[in-house]
Tab-separated table of C-alpha atoms in Angstrom:
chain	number	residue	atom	x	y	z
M	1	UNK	CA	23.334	-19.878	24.292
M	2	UNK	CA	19.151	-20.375	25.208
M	3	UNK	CA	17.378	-17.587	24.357
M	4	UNK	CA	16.846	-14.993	26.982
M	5	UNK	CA	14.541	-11.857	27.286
M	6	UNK	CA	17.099	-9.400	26.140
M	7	UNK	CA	18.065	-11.761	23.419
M	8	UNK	CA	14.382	-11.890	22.011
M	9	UNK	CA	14.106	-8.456	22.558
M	10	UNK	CA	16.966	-6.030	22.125
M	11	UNK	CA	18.228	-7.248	18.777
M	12	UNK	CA	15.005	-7.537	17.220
M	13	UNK	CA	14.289	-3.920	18.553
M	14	UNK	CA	17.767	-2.556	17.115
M	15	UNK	CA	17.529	-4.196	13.611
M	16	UNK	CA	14.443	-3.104	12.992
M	17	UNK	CA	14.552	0.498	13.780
M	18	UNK	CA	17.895	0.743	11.528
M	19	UNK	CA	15.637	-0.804	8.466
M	20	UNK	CA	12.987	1.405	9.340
M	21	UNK	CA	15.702	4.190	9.467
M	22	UNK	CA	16.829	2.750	5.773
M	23	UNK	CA	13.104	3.240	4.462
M	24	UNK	CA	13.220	7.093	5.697
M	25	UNK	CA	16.770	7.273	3.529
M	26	UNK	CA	15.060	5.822	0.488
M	27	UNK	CA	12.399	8.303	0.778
M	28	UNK	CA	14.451	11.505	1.199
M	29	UNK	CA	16.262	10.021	-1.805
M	30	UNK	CA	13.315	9.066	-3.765
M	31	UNK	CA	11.994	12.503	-3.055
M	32	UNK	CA	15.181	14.130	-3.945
M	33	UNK	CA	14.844	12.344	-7.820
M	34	UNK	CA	11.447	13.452	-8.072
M	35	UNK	CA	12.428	17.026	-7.237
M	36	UNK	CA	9.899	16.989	-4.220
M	37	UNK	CA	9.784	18.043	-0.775
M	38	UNK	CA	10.346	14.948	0.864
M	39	UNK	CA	9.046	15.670	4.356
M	40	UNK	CA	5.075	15.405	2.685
M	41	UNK	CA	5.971	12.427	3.550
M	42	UNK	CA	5.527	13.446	7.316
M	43	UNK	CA	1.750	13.756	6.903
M	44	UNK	CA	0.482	11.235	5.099
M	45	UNK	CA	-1.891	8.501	5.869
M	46	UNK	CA	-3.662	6.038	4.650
M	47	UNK	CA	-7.197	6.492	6.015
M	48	UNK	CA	-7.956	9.897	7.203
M	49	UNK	CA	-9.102	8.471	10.594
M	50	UNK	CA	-5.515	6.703	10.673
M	51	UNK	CA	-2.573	8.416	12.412
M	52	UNK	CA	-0.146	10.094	9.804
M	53	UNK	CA	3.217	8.613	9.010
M	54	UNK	CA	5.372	11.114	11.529
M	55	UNK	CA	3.199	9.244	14.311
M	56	UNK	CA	3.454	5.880	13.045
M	57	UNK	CA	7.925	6.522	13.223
M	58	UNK	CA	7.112	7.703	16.834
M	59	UNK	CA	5.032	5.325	18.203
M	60	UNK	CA	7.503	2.475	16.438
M	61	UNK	CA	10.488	4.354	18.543
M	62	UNK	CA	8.266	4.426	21.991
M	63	UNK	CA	7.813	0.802	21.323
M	64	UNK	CA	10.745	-0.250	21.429
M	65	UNK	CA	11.964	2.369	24.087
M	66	UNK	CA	9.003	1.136	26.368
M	67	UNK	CA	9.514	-2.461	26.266
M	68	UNK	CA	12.875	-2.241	27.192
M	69	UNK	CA	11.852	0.373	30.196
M	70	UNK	CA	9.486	-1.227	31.471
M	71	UNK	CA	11.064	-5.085	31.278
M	72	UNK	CA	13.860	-3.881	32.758
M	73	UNK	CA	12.580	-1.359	35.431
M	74	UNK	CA	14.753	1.284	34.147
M	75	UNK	CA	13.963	5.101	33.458
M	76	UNK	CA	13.523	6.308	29.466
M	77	UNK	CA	14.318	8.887	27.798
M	78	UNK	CA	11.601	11.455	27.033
M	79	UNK	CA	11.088	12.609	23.444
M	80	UNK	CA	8.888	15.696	22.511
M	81	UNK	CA	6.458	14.143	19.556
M	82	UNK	CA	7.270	17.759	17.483
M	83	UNK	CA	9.039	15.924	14.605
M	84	UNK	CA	8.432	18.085	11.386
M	85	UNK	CA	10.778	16.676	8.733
M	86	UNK	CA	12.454	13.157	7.928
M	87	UNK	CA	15.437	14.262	9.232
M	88	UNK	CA	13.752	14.930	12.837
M	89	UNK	CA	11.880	11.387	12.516
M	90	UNK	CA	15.457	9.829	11.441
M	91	UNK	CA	17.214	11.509	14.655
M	92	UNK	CA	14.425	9.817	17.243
M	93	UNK	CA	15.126	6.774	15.395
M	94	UNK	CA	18.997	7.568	16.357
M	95	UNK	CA	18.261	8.417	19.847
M	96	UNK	CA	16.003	5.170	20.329
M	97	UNK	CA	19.082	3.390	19.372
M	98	UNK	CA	21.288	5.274	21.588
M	99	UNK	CA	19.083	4.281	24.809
M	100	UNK	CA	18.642	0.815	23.121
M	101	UNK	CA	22.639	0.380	23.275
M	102	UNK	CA	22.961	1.624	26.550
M	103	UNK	CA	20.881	-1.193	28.238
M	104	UNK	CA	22.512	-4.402	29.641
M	105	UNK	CA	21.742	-7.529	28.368
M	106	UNK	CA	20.988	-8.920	32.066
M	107	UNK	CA	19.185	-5.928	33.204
M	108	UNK	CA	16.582	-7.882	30.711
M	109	UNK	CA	16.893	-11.504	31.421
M	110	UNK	CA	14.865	-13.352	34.088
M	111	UNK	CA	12.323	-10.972	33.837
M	112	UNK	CA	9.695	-13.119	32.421
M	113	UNK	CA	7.507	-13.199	35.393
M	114	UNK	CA	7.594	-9.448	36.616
M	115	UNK	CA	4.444	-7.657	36.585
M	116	UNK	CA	3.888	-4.907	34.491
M	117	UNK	CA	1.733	-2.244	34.235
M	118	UNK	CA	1.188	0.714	31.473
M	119	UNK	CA	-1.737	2.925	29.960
M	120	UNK	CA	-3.774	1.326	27.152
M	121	UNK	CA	-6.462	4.152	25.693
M	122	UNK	CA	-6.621	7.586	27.750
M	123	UNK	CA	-7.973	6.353	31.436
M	124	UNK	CA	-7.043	2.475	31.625
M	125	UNK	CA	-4.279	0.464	32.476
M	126	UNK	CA	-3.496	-3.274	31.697
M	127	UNK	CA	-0.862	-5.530	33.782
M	128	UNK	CA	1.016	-8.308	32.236
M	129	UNK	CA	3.713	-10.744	33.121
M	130	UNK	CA	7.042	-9.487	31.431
M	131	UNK	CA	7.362	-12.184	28.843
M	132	UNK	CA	3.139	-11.643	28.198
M	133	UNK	CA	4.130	-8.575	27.896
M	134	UNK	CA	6.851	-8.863	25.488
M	135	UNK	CA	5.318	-11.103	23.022
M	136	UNK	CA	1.660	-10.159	22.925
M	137	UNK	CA	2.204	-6.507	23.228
M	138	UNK	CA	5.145	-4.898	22.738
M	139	UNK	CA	6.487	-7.315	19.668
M	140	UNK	CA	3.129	-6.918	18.162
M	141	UNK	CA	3.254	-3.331	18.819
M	142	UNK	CA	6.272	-2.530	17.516
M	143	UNK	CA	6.172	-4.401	13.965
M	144	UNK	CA	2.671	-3.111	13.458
M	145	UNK	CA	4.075	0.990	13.628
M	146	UNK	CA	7.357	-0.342	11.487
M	147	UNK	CA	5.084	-1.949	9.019
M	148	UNK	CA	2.186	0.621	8.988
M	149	UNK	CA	5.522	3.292	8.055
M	150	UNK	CA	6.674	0.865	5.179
M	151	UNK	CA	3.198	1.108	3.791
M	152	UNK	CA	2.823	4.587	3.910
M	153	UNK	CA	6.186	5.165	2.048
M	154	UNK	CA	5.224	2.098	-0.639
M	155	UNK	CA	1.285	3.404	-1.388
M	156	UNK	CA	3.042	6.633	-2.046
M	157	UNK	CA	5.610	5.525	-4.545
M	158	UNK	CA	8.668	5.265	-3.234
M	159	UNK	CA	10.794	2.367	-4.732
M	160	UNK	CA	10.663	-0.239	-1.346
M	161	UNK	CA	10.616	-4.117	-0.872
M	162	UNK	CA	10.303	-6.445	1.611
M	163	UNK	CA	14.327	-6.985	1.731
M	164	UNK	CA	14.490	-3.021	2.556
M	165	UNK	CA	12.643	-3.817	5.828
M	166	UNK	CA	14.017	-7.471	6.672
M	167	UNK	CA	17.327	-6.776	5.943
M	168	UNK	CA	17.423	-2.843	5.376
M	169	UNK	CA	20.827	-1.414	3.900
M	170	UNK	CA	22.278	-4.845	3.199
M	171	UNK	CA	19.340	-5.190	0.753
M	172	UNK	CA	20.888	-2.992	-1.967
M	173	UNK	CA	24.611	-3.978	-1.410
P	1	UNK	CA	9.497	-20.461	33.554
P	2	UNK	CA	12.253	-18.790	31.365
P	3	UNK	CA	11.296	-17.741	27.763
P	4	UNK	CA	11.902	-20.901	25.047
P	5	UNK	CA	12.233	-20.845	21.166
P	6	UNK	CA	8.050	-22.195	21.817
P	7	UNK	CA	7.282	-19.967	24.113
P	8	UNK	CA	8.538	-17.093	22.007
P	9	UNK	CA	7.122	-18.790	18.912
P	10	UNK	CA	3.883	-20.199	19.154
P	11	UNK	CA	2.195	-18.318	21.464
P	12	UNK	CA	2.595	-15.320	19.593
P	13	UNK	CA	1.967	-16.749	16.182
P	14	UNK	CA	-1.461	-18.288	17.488
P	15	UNK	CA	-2.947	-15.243	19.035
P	16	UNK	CA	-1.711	-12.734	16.061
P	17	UNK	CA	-3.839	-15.165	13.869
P	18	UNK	CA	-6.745	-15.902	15.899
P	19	UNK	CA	-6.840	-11.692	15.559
P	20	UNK	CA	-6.214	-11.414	11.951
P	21	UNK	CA	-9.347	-14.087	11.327
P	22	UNK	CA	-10.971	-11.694	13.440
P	23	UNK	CA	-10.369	-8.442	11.614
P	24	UNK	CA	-11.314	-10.970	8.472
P	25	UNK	CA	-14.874	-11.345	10.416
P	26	UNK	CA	-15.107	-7.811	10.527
P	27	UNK	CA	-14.685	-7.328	7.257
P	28	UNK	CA	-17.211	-9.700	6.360
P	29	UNK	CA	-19.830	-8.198	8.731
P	30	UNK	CA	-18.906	-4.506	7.193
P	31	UNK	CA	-19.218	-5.660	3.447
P	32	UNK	CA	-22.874	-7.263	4.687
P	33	UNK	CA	-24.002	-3.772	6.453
P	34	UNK	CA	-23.015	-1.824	3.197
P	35	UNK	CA	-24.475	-4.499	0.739
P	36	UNK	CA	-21.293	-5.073	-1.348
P	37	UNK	CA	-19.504	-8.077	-2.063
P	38	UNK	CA	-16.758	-9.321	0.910
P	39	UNK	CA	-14.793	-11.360	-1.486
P	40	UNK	CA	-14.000	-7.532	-3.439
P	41	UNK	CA	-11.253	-6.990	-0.583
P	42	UNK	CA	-9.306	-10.791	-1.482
P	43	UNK	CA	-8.064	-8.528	-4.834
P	44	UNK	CA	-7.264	-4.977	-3.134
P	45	UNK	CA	-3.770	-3.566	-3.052
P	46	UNK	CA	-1.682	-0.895	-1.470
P	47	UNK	CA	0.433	-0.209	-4.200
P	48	UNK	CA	-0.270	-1.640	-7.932
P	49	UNK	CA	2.889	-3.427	-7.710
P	50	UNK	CA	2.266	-4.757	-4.376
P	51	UNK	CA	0.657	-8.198	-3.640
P	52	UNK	CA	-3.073	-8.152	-3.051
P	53	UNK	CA	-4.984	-8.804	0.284
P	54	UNK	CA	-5.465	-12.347	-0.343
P	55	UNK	CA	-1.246	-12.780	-0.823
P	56	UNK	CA	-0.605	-11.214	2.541
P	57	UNK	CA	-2.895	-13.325	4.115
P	58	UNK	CA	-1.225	-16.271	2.336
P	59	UNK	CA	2.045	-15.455	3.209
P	60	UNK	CA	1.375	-14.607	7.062
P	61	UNK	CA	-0.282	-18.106	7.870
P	62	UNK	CA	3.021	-19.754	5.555
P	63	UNK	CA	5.707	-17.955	7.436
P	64	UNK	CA	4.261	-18.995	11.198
P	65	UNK	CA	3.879	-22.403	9.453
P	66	UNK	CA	7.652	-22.567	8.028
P	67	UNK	CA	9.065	-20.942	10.894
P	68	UNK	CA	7.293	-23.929	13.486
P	69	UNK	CA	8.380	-26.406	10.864
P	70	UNK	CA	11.660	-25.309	10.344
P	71	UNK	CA	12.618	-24.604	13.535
P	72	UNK	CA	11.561	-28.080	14.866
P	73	UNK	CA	12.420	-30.138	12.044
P	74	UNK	CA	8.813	-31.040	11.576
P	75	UNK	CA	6.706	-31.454	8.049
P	76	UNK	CA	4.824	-28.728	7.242
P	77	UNK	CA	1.197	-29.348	5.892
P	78	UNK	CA	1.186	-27.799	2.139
P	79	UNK	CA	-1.528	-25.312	1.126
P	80	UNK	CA	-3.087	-24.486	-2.422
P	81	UNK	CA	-2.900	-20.479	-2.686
P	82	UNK	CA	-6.361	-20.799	-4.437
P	83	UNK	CA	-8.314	-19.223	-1.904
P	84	UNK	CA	-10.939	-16.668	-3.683
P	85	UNK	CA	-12.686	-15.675	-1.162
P	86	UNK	CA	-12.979	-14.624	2.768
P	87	UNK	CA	-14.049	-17.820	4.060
P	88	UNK	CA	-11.328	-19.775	1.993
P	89	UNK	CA	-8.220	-17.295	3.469
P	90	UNK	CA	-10.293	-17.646	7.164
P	91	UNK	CA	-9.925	-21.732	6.570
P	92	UNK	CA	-6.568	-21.605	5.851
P	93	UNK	CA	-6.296	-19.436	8.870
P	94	UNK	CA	-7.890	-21.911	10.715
P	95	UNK	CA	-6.108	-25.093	9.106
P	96	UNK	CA	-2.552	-23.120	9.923
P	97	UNK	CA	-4.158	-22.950	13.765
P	98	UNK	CA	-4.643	-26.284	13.435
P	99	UNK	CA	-1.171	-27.051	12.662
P	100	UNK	CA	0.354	-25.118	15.072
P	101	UNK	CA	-1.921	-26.690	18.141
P	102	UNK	CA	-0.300	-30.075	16.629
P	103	UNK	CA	3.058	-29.193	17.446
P	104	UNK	CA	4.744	-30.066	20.819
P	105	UNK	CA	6.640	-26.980	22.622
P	106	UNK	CA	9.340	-29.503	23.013
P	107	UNK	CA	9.672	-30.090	19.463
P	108	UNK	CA	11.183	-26.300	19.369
P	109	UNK	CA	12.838	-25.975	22.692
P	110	UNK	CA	16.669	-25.807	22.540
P	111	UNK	CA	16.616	-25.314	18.933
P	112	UNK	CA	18.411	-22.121	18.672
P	113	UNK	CA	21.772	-23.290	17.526
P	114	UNK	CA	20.126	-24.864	14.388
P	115	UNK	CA	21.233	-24.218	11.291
P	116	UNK	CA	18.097	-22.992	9.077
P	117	UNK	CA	18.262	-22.633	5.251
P	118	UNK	CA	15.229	-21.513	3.631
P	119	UNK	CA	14.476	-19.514	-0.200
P	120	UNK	CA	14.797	-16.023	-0.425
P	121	UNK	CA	13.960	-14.673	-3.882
P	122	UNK	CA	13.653	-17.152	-6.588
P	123	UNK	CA	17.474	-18.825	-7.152
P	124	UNK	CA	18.832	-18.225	-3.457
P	125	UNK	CA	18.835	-19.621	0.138
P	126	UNK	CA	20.069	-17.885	3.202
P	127	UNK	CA	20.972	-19.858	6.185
P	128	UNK	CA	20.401	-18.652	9.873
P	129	UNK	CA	20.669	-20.176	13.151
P	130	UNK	CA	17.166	-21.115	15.121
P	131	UNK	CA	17.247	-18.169	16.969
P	132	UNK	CA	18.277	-15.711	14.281
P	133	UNK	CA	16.252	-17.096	12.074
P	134	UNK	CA	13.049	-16.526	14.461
P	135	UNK	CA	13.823	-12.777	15.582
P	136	UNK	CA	15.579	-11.324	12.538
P	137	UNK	CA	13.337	-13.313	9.851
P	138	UNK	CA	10.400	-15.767	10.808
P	139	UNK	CA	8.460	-12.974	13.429
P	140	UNK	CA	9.915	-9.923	11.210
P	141	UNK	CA	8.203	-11.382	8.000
P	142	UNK	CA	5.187	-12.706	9.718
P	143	UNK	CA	3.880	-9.253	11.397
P	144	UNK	CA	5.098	-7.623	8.317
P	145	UNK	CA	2.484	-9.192	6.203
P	146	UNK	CA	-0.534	-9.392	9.093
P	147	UNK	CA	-0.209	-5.563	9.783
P	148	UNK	CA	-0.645	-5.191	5.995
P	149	UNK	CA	-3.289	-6.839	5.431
P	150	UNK	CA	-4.963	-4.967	8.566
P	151	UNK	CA	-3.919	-1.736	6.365
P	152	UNK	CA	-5.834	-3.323	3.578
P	153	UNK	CA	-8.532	-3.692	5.421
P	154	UNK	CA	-8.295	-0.186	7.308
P	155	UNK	CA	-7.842	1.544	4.061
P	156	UNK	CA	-10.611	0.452	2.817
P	157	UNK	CA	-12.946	1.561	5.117
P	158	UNK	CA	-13.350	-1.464	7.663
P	159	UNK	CA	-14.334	-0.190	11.058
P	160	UNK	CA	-10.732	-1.610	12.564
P	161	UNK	CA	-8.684	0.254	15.542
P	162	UNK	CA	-5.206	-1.481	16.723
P	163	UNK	CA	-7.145	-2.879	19.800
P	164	UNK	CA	-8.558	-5.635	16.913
P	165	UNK	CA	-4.924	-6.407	15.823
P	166	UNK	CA	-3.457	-6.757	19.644
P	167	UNK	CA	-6.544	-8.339	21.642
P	168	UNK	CA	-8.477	-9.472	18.601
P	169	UNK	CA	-12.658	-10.151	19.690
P	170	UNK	CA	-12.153	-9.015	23.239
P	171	UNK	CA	-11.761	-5.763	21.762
P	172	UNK	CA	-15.165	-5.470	21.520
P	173	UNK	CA	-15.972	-7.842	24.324
């Protein structure tokens, strides 16, 4: 099988939001052993000019959500951005993935060349072609929120490697 | 033109390091405004057990190097991992450019099938196919350690925003 849009896009979306899902387990856990209240977790950051960690799980979500939308011309889901606990952040994560699996493969593929246009910064918009799109925005995007989350939970001390985000669950087993 | 294992490859891997040389430069220039040394941030870390700045910089130029050379069968150029300073980890930003431009898209194309077996860990290997290998691994591993050393960097003060990571110096153009 070549590679296709919705094959360089769609699985890379999924797996990666269930690893970033398995990070948000190891911190209610890691939390739990400490005898903290894990969902300080929700505000931290690492510069105080930096958005906090409940934004960085959002914006990951919307990234993935987006791409998909607006590759394949098809409506998504509105979420409300009033996460408050892991468990909140850990059920948008679940809901991205329930939109995710409800896409078609070809409502993706041979979209490389549509236009697209979305809202960069408060009053401007950029257009790119689809697979433009894909690869030097949404891709980027996306791992840099993912990543940016992993940090947060590593600087403050809970017990993560890179095999908990490449792999997630399977890591441990 | 539909997508290809180069087209999904080695555009992104060139522009996401053409911007993380960039955010590099701006580090430089903000060390130089506040009269300290640049070469402090090669050494800074996010957690103590985490590798420093100069190891994530390392490792993101080596895994869009492996994943070109493994996914085309080519020879990749080896590296030292002596580099001490910001210039050094900006030449060996540049030198991995320089690899990349030397490979031909064809070299890649229709390589998804291929089996890949590369070290994980010390004593293991995990095999993939080309295209599993480059959206579950290679671009997974590759942002991973880019975005973190843009954390580094944002942590410690440099003046960076995401614009720097997605559009590099035409942020500020």
């Amino acid at each position: 099988m070549p590679i296709t849009m919705s094959s360089a896009s769609l699985p890379i979306f999924r797996t990666t939001l269930a690893n970033l899902d398995h990070c948000l387990a190891k911190a209610q856990a890691h939390a739990a052993v400490r005898k903290f209240d894990p969902d300080v977790f929700v505000g931290v950051r690492l510069a105080p000019d930096m958005l906090p960690f409940a934004a960085q799980v959002r914006i990951a979500c919307d990234a993935a959500k987006l791409a998909v939308a607006r590759i394949g011309g098809i409506e998504a889901p509105k979420f409300e951005d009033n996460e408050a606990t892991l468990d909140q952040l850990r059920a948008r994560i679940a809901r991205t993935l329930d939109f995710l699996a409800s896409v078609p493969a070809d409502g993706l593929d041979g979209r490389e060349q549509v236009d697209i246009t979305f809202p960069v910064g408060r009053d401007k918009t950029r257009t790119m072609k689809g697979e433009d799109y894909l690869r030097h925005w949404a891709l980027p995007n996306f791992f840099f929120h993912v990543t940016t989350a992993y940090a947060l939970l590593r600087h403050n001390g809970v017990d993560l490697g890179k095999a908990d985000y490449l792999v997630g669950a399977q890591a441990s087993a």
